[in-house]
Amino acid sequence: MDIRDLVPAVEAVVFAAARPLDANQIAEILETESAAVQEALATLQFSCDEQNRGVFLEHVAGGYQLRTRPQFAEYLRRLGRRRPFRFSRAALETLAIIAYRQPVTRPDIEYLRGVDSGSVLKTLIEKHLVRILGKKDVPGKPMIYGTTPAFLELFGLPDLASLPTLQEFSELMDEGFAAETDDSLRDETEEQTPMPANGS
Amino acid sequence: MDIRDLVPAVEAVVFAAARPLDANQIAEILETESAAVQEALATLQFSCDEQNRGVFLEHVAGGYQLRTRPQFAEYLRRLGRRRPFRFSRAALETLAIIAYRQPVTRPDIEYLRGVDSGSVLKTLIEKHLVRILGKKDVPGKPMIYGTTPAFLELFGLPDLASLPTLQEFSELMDEGFAAETDDSLRDETEEQTPMPANGS
Amino acid sequence: MEPYQIHLENFTGPLDLLLHLIRKHEMDIYDIPIADVTSQYLAILDAMQTLNLDIAGEFLLMAATLVHIKSKMLLPKIAEEDTAEEEEDPRAELVRRLLEYQKYKEAAATLDERPKLNLDVFDRYAPEPEAQEKSDGGFAEVSLFDLLAALREVLSQNPEPSFHTVDMDRLSVADRINLILERLQGEQSIAFNDLFSGTIERGDIIVTFLATLELVRMRLIRLMQNARFGTIWLMAAVEVGAGELKIGEEHFGYS
């Protein structure tokens, strides 16, 4: 299949698939090379942006999916397709901790948050955003938790490595409190720079 | 909304809608005139054809819908066949009993489930999640079932000892249904399927 | 309504409340005026108590921690050089936790700003495919949660007390049983001692022993010994014809 035919074929497959598909999966369906599909995906992504289309190609949860542009959100909510998740701050905090620290135990989460997190954890599991990964090989064998592909899909992330970088304070921690009155240190840490927005 | 914005907006609405929508319905969602939507639909239809896209706008009973081009039908049928195996409740129950109770016989499973489990067992064996471990030296020489390495792989577990115990799970699940419970969650659970609603 | 009730609901926990106080009063997080922050924190709890509002245990625990830090700060510093070096600032642990918490709080806010599926962006409406038992596309995502929920459900309908206490040991034994039966496939017999080759850990030995006993009890294997103190041999209790376990055998080489 030449590239001129491949781009619409890839579009059709991505359009028809219920879940994000990666280049290998698409290549298998179209009986072609993964590299060619990769190229076609790039072309499709570009032309969605270029041709002022209502949808864009998002790299999400290890695959590709067509999604409507965020600027139409207000109208599309009126379609009443599915009730969206409404996160409490507690749920978001817990989800962030699990996303960045996985595999993580419930006591770890609770130490970081300073509050009991059982019911929040339960809700996140029931919403299939968090899953039980198994057990930690330490005394007491606590259950360990991590995020699901649905978490990546919800937030439009290609993979966990694409999570926005955490504001890192650990360097400072290592130096301990001997240096706490050191002004140069304070300057560095006081700039509460918000994390990169990381537009998707 | 001017026509340049209206075309992608119409595309987004048609793309995301659960069923075909007519110009009036789209106009209502986009808070604009039906005539303008009609014009945008014509532009969209034209550009789908013109820009060599994998989908086209079809006027079907009751409205407009984006569909994949017929020439890709063969590939898309393949996509349909690739549909992943979804666990029925019976399959999940049987698998859970085997996982936690192995080595186990078919009568043991059926005693716990209260129903014939032969065909479910067969499916699980065909799916390489369950295997015959051997035969019991008692009258009838019943077969003994256990899980396979593929079972562990599916659930991302290093070994069976890493399966959370029912007690640990129950402790988490019996956490008070406090403030975290909301309606979207309740909708999901009422469906009676213990599986993720969208398989992700 | 009372301002403090609204207040409480706005905070996810004591760390969140403390961070708020530190920011509001423009305190230096690396040099927290512990007396000030403690009195402000306690004032909020007092006000809530006056209104007969339930205060979560974690908030009270933090109050105790703050008072404790405050009292330690009031103790005269020991002058001697050697001890002074080892002594950590009493606030250090709290500061570490606050900074760590703040990191995730901000991460949560950043996450929340992203366009979310079904709220800000929409995928194509694809109706749920019917459950398909015949397919070649691998498995739909299924989680341990689903497995455990199914187990819990089936057991709640059919209570059998002994079954409810599936514990780790039992599952470790199940692992070993699988291993032993796997080794017996295609072998006439295996030496009991060979089951322990390479095993040094006491727990491992016990698990292997229990697995062997369980297999004998279930009449899945037989043990044979030719002479007193001779080698003990394990063999399948039932000879399995070559064709019979064909399906089973395939599973070892899953791809």
XYZ file of C-alpha atoms in Angstrom:
655
model
C 0.000 0.000 0.000
C 1.538 3.328 -0.884
C 1.603 6.189 1.564
C -1.193 8.057 -0.191
C -3.507 5.164 0.462
C -1.997 4.341 3.800
C -2.883 7.606 5.511
C -6.659 7.246 4.960
C -6.433 3.529 5.774
C -4.739 4.325 9.089
C -7.343 6.989 9.755
C -10.134 4.486 9.109
C -8.598 1.922 11.466
C -7.956 4.429 14.246
C -11.458 5.830 13.759
C -13.106 2.428 13.938
C -11.116 1.024 16.868
C -12.743 1.184 20.264
C -9.406 1.634 22.044
C -6.099 3.290 21.230
C -4.004 1.129 18.887
C -0.242 1.301 18.483
C 1.656 1.344 15.183
C 2.374 -2.389 15.335
C -1.258 -3.289 15.818
C -2.338 -1.019 12.983
C 0.404 -2.431 10.746
C -0.790 -5.951 11.459
C -4.357 -5.078 10.535
C -3.269 -3.314 7.349
C -0.683 -5.977 6.490
C 2.092 -3.482 6.165
C 5.244 -2.314 7.900
C 5.156 -0.642 11.273
C 7.546 2.083 10.075
C 5.186 3.012 7.236
C 2.283 3.195 9.681
C 4.363 5.377 11.967
C 4.925 7.729 9.070
C 1.244 7.708 8.131
C 0.307 8.464 11.738
C 2.616 11.478 11.709
C 1.027 12.676 8.470
C -2.454 12.177 9.886
C -1.532 14.032 13.072
C -0.142 16.900 11.041
C -3.092 17.154 8.688
C -5.629 17.098 11.536
C -3.897 20.198 12.889
C -3.251 21.772 9.521
C -6.676 21.293 8.008
C -8.536 22.884 10.883
C -10.315 19.689 11.784
C -12.589 19.077 14.737
C -10.551 16.143 15.925
C -6.874 15.541 16.610
C -4.756 12.433 16.838
C -3.643 11.845 20.396
C -0.824 9.572 21.475
C -2.393 7.992 24.501
C -1.961 4.876 26.657
C 0.663 3.430 24.341
C -1.444 3.932 21.214
C -3.208 6.444 19.021
C -6.749 7.707 19.223
C -8.801 10.379 17.506
C -10.324 12.811 19.965
C -12.309 15.993 19.674
C -10.476 19.250 20.252
C -10.765 20.649 23.779
C -12.197 23.948 22.525
C -15.471 22.208 21.677
C -15.806 20.619 25.123
C -18.586 22.916 26.253
C -20.812 21.908 23.327
C -19.965 18.256 23.401
C -20.848 17.891 27.065
C -24.393 18.592 25.913
C -24.404 15.308 24.059
C -24.672 13.767 27.503
C -22.718 10.749 26.485
C -21.326 9.688 29.791
C -21.167 11.393 33.109
C -17.585 12.516 33.528
C -15.513 11.806 36.592
C -15.616 14.562 39.101
C -12.543 14.329 41.227
C -12.437 15.434 44.795
C -9.131 16.980 45.800
C -8.483 13.990 48.026
C -8.964 11.639 45.074
C -6.678 13.686 42.848
C -3.961 13.852 45.490
C -4.131 10.128 46.047
C -4.121 9.447 42.331
C -1.083 11.695 41.849
C 0.801 9.911 44.627
C -0.014 6.521 43.140
C 0.886 7.655 39.622
C 4.280 9.002 40.616
C 5.213 6.546 43.315
C 3.914 3.254 41.968
C 4.192 0.530 43.067
C 3.041 2.050 46.329
C 1.394 0.687 49.484
C -1.530 2.198 51.339
C 0.644 3.106 54.368
C 2.998 4.982 52.005
C 0.072 6.952 50.608
C -1.272 7.721 54.041
C 2.084 8.855 55.350
C 2.453 11.238 52.421
C -1.076 12.610 52.686
C -1.271 12.559 56.463
C -4.786 11.081 56.398
C -6.538 7.753 56.086
C -6.952 7.034 52.383
C -8.865 3.763 52.359
C -12.142 5.006 50.942
C -10.451 7.182 48.317
C -8.309 4.246 47.262
C -11.352 2.047 47.025
C -13.133 4.555 44.801
C -10.136 4.876 42.495
C -9.952 1.098 42.197
C -13.649 0.829 41.484
C -13.321 3.473 38.782
C -10.561 1.378 37.260
C -8.021 4.167 37.505
C -5.966 2.312 40.079
C -5.277 -1.388 40.282
C -3.874 -3.829 42.772
C -0.475 -4.832 41.448
C 0.141 -7.610 43.938
C 2.004 -7.572 47.200
C 5.197 -6.039 48.379
C 7.871 -8.483 49.400
C 8.380 -7.075 52.876
C 7.134 -8.317 56.253
C 3.347 -8.166 56.380
C 3.199 -8.373 52.566
C 1.129 -5.203 52.067
C -0.816 -4.862 48.824
C 0.765 -2.589 46.261
C -1.074 -0.273 43.921
C -0.447 1.323 40.560
C -2.364 3.129 37.845
C -4.239 1.506 34.928
C -4.289 2.194 31.183
C -7.653 3.902 31.836
C -5.769 6.442 33.953
C -3.530 7.249 30.968
C -6.556 7.457 28.678
C -8.409 9.754 31.027
C -5.569 12.253 31.255
C -4.376 11.850 27.667
C -0.943 10.518 28.573
C 1.026 8.270 26.193
C 2.733 6.513 29.110
C 3.815 7.004 32.702
C 7.135 8.474 31.637
C 5.143 11.356 30.163
C 3.796 12.465 33.519
C 4.820 16.078 34.123
C 8.082 16.255 36.077
C 7.633 16.511 39.798
C 8.965 19.593 41.480
C 11.986 18.028 43.117
C 13.020 18.927 46.630
C 15.081 15.842 47.349
C 18.452 17.482 46.742
C 17.693 19.875 49.470
C 16.601 17.134 51.813
C 19.910 15.363 51.496
C 21.774 18.400 52.686
C 19.846 18.277 55.893
C 19.077 21.100 58.193
C 22.611 22.159 58.938
C 22.242 24.368 55.915
C 18.852 25.760 56.777
C 20.008 29.304 57.388
C 22.074 29.364 54.259
C 20.640 32.113 52.103
C 21.723 30.837 48.737
C 19.910 27.634 49.448
C 16.788 29.417 50.426
C 16.754 31.388 47.214
C 16.841 28.241 45.202
C 13.986 26.590 46.971
C 11.687 29.513 47.378
C 10.945 29.869 43.724
C 7.795 27.816 43.787
C 7.826 27.305 40.054
C 4.721 25.563 38.910
C 5.361 22.445 36.925
C 5.414 22.580 33.128
C 1.893 22.516 31.828
C 2.924 19.909 29.296
C 0.251 20.489 26.712
C -0.671 17.264 25.031
C -19.517 31.186 15.402
C -18.155 31.865 11.984
C -18.054 29.231 9.288
C -14.342 28.586 9.705
C -14.952 27.503 13.286
C -18.273 25.940 12.520
C -16.958 23.218 10.205
C -14.604 21.663 12.798
C -17.246 22.140 15.501
C -19.777 20.240 13.407
C -17.203 17.548 12.727
C -16.532 17.202 16.470
C -20.245 16.904 17.250
C -20.896 14.322 14.538
C -17.763 12.408 15.590
C -18.680 12.226 19.266
C -22.440 11.707 18.969
C -23.879 8.332 19.846
C -26.267 8.370 16.878
C -26.804 10.302 13.644
C -27.848 13.907 14.242
C -29.667 16.188 11.825
C -28.817 19.805 11.112
C -31.374 21.115 13.597
C -30.034 19.021 16.427
C -26.456 20.012 15.665
C -27.482 23.657 15.463
C -29.094 23.427 18.866
C -25.980 21.941 20.427
C -23.771 24.576 18.818
C -26.214 27.408 19.517
C -26.323 28.495 15.927
C -28.578 28.539 12.898
C -29.627 25.370 11.173
C -28.822 26.884 7.774
C -25.243 27.584 8.833
C -24.887 24.005 10.047
C -26.287 22.779 6.755
C -23.605 24.735 4.970
C -20.874 23.440 7.316
C -22.060 19.872 6.754
C -21.739 20.343 3.006
C -18.213 21.732 3.447
C -17.290 18.822 5.707
C -18.677 16.327 3.240
C -16.741 17.926 0.419
C -13.445 18.101 2.297
C -13.658 14.478 3.435
C -13.787 13.505 -0.227
C -11.318 16.117 -1.390
C -8.663 15.515 1.242
C -8.409 11.797 0.682
C -9.644 10.930 4.136
C -10.394 7.502 5.580
C -13.903 8.529 6.555
C -16.782 10.232 4.808
C -19.902 12.001 5.924
C -22.979 9.989 5.198
C -26.528 11.208 5.279
C -28.387 8.324 6.832
C -31.874 8.003 8.210
C -32.373 10.762 10.691
C -29.130 12.602 10.209
C -25.429 12.673 9.479
C -22.762 10.248 10.506
C -19.065 9.772 9.846
C -18.267 6.355 8.440
C -15.157 4.598 7.245
C -14.802 4.267 3.475
C -16.034 0.970 2.058
C -12.669 0.169 0.491
C -11.224 -0.415 3.978
C -13.997 -2.779 5.024
C -11.801 -5.845 4.684
C -9.255 -4.502 7.159
C -11.863 -3.299 9.556
C -13.465 -6.709 9.689
C -10.095 -7.899 10.894
C -10.224 -5.228 13.571
C -13.565 -6.650 14.677
C -12.178 -10.152 14.928
C -9.312 -8.902 17.039
C -11.764 -7.919 19.656
C -10.347 -9.028 22.948
C -11.818 -11.801 25.013
C -14.040 -10.388 27.685
C -14.532 -12.320 30.860
C -18.056 -13.304 31.600
C -19.041 -13.324 35.214
C -19.036 -17.127 35.159
C -15.532 -17.208 33.725
C -14.226 -14.778 36.305
C -15.845 -16.665 39.173
C -14.456 -19.970 37.990
C -11.024 -18.520 37.431
C -11.045 -16.967 40.902
C -11.986 -20.264 42.523
C -9.281 -22.136 40.650
C -6.680 -19.493 41.449
C -7.393 -19.466 45.136
C -8.340 -23.067 45.647
C -5.909 -24.906 43.377
C -5.286 -27.779 42.988
C -9.031 -28.174 42.590
C -11.456 -30.585 40.921
C -14.442 -29.717 38.795
C -16.918 -30.938 41.464
C -15.210 -28.606 43.971
C -15.737 -25.690 41.614
C -19.320 -26.641 40.917
C -20.070 -27.056 44.597
C -18.964 -23.498 45.236
C -20.637 -21.985 42.204
C -23.745 -24.097 42.458
C -23.900 -24.563 38.675
C -22.359 -26.736 35.991
C -19.006 -25.249 35.084
C -17.820 -27.562 32.339
C -18.025 -25.158 29.436
C -16.492 -22.279 31.370
C -13.660 -24.558 32.394
C -13.145 -25.570 28.801
C -12.984 -21.943 27.711
C -10.442 -21.103 30.403
C -8.311 -24.040 29.317
C -8.557 -22.961 25.684
C -7.522 -19.497 26.737
C -4.475 -21.016 28.407
C -5.324 -19.564 31.786
C -6.150 -22.895 33.413
C -4.504 -26.262 32.950
C -4.991 -29.824 34.008
C -2.454 -30.560 36.677
C -3.089 -34.276 36.885
C -5.601 -36.867 37.948
C -6.692 -37.835 41.382
C -6.331 -41.481 42.389
C -9.914 -41.880 43.563
C -12.881 -43.523 41.831
C -13.648 -41.696 38.618
C -10.082 -40.358 38.480
C -11.198 -36.729 38.443
C -8.931 -34.182 36.854
C -7.263 -31.565 38.960
C -7.067 -28.010 37.725
C -4.705 -25.177 38.422
C -3.647 -21.894 36.853
C -0.953 -21.418 34.208
C 1.984 -19.042 33.889
C -0.205 -17.115 31.421
C -2.657 -16.512 34.268
C 0.086 -14.937 36.352
C 1.179 -12.892 33.378
C -2.330 -11.616 32.710
C -2.602 -10.301 36.240
C 1.005 -9.136 36.367
C 1.948 -11.388 39.258
C 5.307 -13.029 39.882
C 3.729 -16.018 41.655
C 0.516 -17.197 43.297
C 1.743 -16.120 46.710
C 1.466 -12.554 45.415
C -2.298 -12.858 45.016
C -3.956 -10.604 47.558
C -5.953 -12.602 50.064
C -9.682 -12.232 50.246
C -9.372 -10.879 53.748
C -7.063 -8.053 52.691
C -9.350 -7.240 49.816
C -12.433 -7.251 52.002
C -10.785 -4.926 54.483
C -10.232 -2.413 51.729
C -13.666 -2.869 50.149
C -15.523 -2.565 53.420
C -14.083 0.896 53.981
C -16.943 3.252 54.677
C -18.733 4.356 51.563
C -18.081 7.896 52.641
C -17.925 11.127 50.715
C -16.088 9.527 47.849
C -19.020 7.636 46.479
C -20.731 9.458 43.691
C -23.252 8.865 41.002
C -20.992 7.928 38.153
C -19.656 5.159 40.315
C -23.062 3.913 41.215
C -24.056 3.753 37.556
C -21.184 1.465 36.848
C -21.815 -0.911 39.661
C -25.443 -1.344 38.893
C -24.647 -2.919 35.590
C -24.036 -6.225 37.302
C -20.834 -6.830 35.434
C -17.844 -7.232 37.651
C -15.703 -6.308 34.670
C -14.386 -2.905 33.702
C -17.094 -1.170 31.753
C -14.857 -0.341 28.846
C -12.229 -2.974 29.098
C -9.419 -0.611 29.859
C -22.813 28.786 58.022
C -19.837 28.845 60.327
C -16.653 29.798 58.558
C -14.632 27.008 60.129
C -16.812 24.240 58.842
C -16.329 25.482 55.323
C -12.700 25.694 56.217
C -12.391 22.082 57.223
C -14.020 20.793 54.077
C -11.523 22.693 52.024
C -8.594 20.785 53.411
C -7.705 17.247 52.551
C -5.804 16.772 55.792
C -3.622 18.349 58.467
C -0.664 18.785 56.101
C -2.901 20.680 53.712
C -4.140 22.907 56.532
C -0.610 23.577 57.756
C 0.586 24.478 54.282
C -2.299 26.884 54.005
C -1.400 28.596 57.288
C 2.241 28.844 56.257
C 1.324 30.428 52.941
C -1.353 32.691 54.321
C 0.980 34.164 56.913
C 3.913 34.171 54.512
C 6.025 32.054 56.776
C 9.307 30.564 55.661
C 8.705 26.862 55.285
C 12.387 26.191 56.034
C 12.210 28.169 59.257
C 8.658 27.771 60.457
C 7.773 29.957 63.441
C 6.462 26.937 65.257
C 4.845 28.827 68.161
C 2.785 30.976 65.780
C 1.708 28.165 63.552
C 0.807 25.971 66.534
C -1.415 28.609 68.098
C -3.161 29.278 64.792
C -3.659 25.600 64.169
C -5.036 25.027 67.663
C -7.324 28.018 67.340
C -8.935 26.441 64.308
C -9.428 23.119 66.090
C -10.830 24.950 69.135
C -13.305 26.785 67.007
C -14.434 23.561 65.410
C -14.802 21.936 68.798
C -16.869 24.853 70.044
C -19.186 24.229 67.140
C -19.353 20.568 68.090
C -17.884 19.520 64.812
C -16.151 16.219 64.493
C -12.469 16.586 64.050
C -10.757 13.747 62.277
C -8.155 11.974 64.360
C -5.403 12.987 61.990
C -5.974 16.669 62.757
C -5.688 15.996 66.479
C -2.572 13.927 65.973
C -0.971 16.804 64.117
C -1.911 19.164 66.944
C -0.063 16.887 69.349
C 2.932 16.777 67.024
C 3.035 20.570 66.800
C 2.855 20.986 70.567
C 5.600 18.423 70.957
C 7.859 20.216 68.475
C 7.150 23.503 70.159
C 8.164 22.151 73.550
C 11.353 20.683 72.141
C 12.212 24.042 70.617
C 11.838 25.659 74.004
C 14.389 23.365 75.614
C 17.730 25.085 76.085
C 20.217 24.101 73.425
C 22.995 21.893 74.677
C 26.194 23.818 74.282
C 28.650 21.007 73.790
C 29.857 20.767 70.236
C 29.748 17.017 69.754
C 26.091 16.608 70.674
C 25.010 19.754 68.882
C 26.055 18.258 65.614
C 23.896 15.196 65.969
C 20.854 17.056 67.142
C 18.393 17.576 64.321
C 16.074 20.533 64.237
C 12.837 19.316 65.881
C 10.951 20.684 62.876
C 12.947 18.753 60.305
C 10.622 15.768 59.939
C 7.568 18.002 59.668
C 9.219 20.198 57.037
C 10.194 17.156 55.017
C 6.634 15.915 55.080
C 5.228 19.303 54.156
C 7.575 19.651 51.208
C 6.869 16.134 50.048
C 3.134 16.680 50.413
C 3.302 19.959 48.550
C 5.029 18.201 45.682
C 2.096 15.828 45.201
C -0.485 18.477 45.840
C 0.973 20.444 42.958
C 1.243 17.347 40.823
C -2.451 16.714 41.464
C -3.297 20.259 40.395
C -1.238 19.865 37.219
C -2.958 16.592 36.463
C -6.322 18.244 36.972
C -5.467 20.917 34.407
C -5.027 18.370 31.642
C -7.886 17.881 29.199
C -9.814 14.875 30.468
C -11.531 12.237 28.397
C -15.318 12.557 28.406
C -15.076 15.964 30.013
C -12.851 18.062 27.750
C -12.121 15.724 24.883
C -14.259 12.939 23.487
C -13.393 9.827 21.614
C -15.664 8.448 18.946
C -18.760 6.916 20.364
C -18.170 3.182 20.162
C -20.832 0.985 21.663
C -19.535 -1.708 23.976
C -18.820 -4.849 22.011
C -20.822 -7.819 23.176
C -18.978 -10.224 25.394
C -17.086 -12.418 23.062
C -15.853 -15.783 24.141
C -14.410 -16.661 20.781
C -11.761 -14.226 19.693
C -8.116 -14.085 18.890
C -7.362 -10.634 20.126
C -5.954 -11.381 23.537
C -7.758 -10.370 26.690
C -9.758 -7.330 27.561
C -8.234 -5.611 30.533
C -9.078 -7.539 33.640
C -7.726 -6.733 37.049
C -7.080 -8.392 40.367
C -9.919 -6.287 41.614
C -12.289 -8.043 39.209
C -10.942 -11.428 40.209
C -11.280 -10.751 43.916
C -14.688 -9.162 43.520
C -15.856 -12.308 41.706
C -14.420 -14.517 44.432
C -16.035 -12.485 47.148
C -19.341 -12.578 45.345
C -19.388 -16.317 44.826
C -18.375 -16.981 48.415
C -20.951 -14.661 49.849
C -23.622 -16.798 48.207
C -22.064 -20.010 49.347
C -20.383 -19.589 52.670
C -17.839 -22.216 53.475
C -15.790 -20.955 56.383
C -12.595 -22.859 55.675
C -12.436 -21.375 52.238
C -12.586 -17.805 53.388
C -9.239 -17.908 55.018
C -7.129 -18.223 51.939
C -3.823 -16.983 53.162
C -0.393 -16.410 51.800
C 0.943 -19.741 53.016
C -1.749 -21.599 51.199
C -0.954 -19.746 48.023
C 2.757 -20.376 48.436
C 1.934 -24.065 48.744
C -0.186 -23.809 45.594
C 2.807 -22.346 43.775
C 4.901 -25.276 44.875
C 2.250 -27.818 43.976
C 2.167 -26.429 40.461
C 5.920 -26.634 40.272
C 6.081 -30.232 41.470
C 3.334 -31.364 39.099
C 5.025 -29.542 36.287
C 8.259 -31.399 36.993
C 6.381 -34.688 37.113
C 5.020 -34.186 33.624
C 6.920 -36.462 31.305
C 8.929 -37.944 34.160
C 8.293 -41.353 35.593
C 9.312 -40.183 39.033
C 11.432 -37.624 40.779
C 13.510 -37.970 43.929
C 12.085 -36.246 46.977
C 15.503 -34.801 47.754
C 15.694 -33.206 44.331
C 12.751 -31.012 45.260
C 15.016 -29.281 47.727
C 18.103 -28.897 45.596
C 19.253 -25.340 45.721
C 16.866 -24.493 48.533
C 18.476 -23.105 51.606
C 15.683 -21.137 53.159
C 13.801 -22.791 55.943
C 10.494 -21.333 54.801
C 11.016 -22.766 51.328
C 11.673 -26.234 52.703
C 8.516 -26.125 54.783
C 6.446 -24.993 51.808
C 7.820 -27.802 49.630
C 7.120 -30.317 52.363
C 3.557 -29.063 52.809
C 2.996 -29.154 49.062
C 4.128 -32.779 48.956
C 1.828 -33.730 51.812
C -1.086 -31.954 50.165
C -0.464 -33.771 46.899
C -0.427 -37.104 48.701
C -3.579 -36.227 50.614
C -5.336 -35.317 47.408
C -4.124 -38.567 45.874
C -2.408 -36.747 43.090
C 0.954 -38.319 43.763
C 2.334 -41.400 45.480
C 5.477 -41.660 47.494
C 7.663 -44.754 47.199
C 10.710 -45.849 49.101
C 12.735 -48.932 48.165
C 14.703 -49.287 51.353
C 14.670 -47.858 54.840
C 16.328 -44.469 54.718
C 16.564 -44.908 50.948
C 15.563 -42.340 48.425
C 11.910 -41.368 48.499
C 10.400 -41.178 45.041
C 7.443 -39.097 43.921
C 5.271 -40.322 41.087
C 1.963 -39.349 39.593
C -0.817 -41.309 41.272
C -2.531 -41.912 37.962
C -0.644 -42.777 34.812
C -1.652 -40.191 32.324
C -1.878 -41.277 28.723
C 0.126 -39.275 26.243
C -2.892 -37.778 24.526
C -4.985 -37.129 27.558
C -3.216 -34.124 28.947
C -2.471 -32.643 25.594
C -4.281 -29.430 26.309
C -2.526 -29.170 29.614
C 0.871 -29.632 28.112
C 0.442 -26.833 25.661
C 0.148 -24.406 28.470
C 3.719 -24.666 29.528
C 4.855 -23.179 26.290
C 2.454 -20.296 26.173
C 3.680 -17.549 23.972
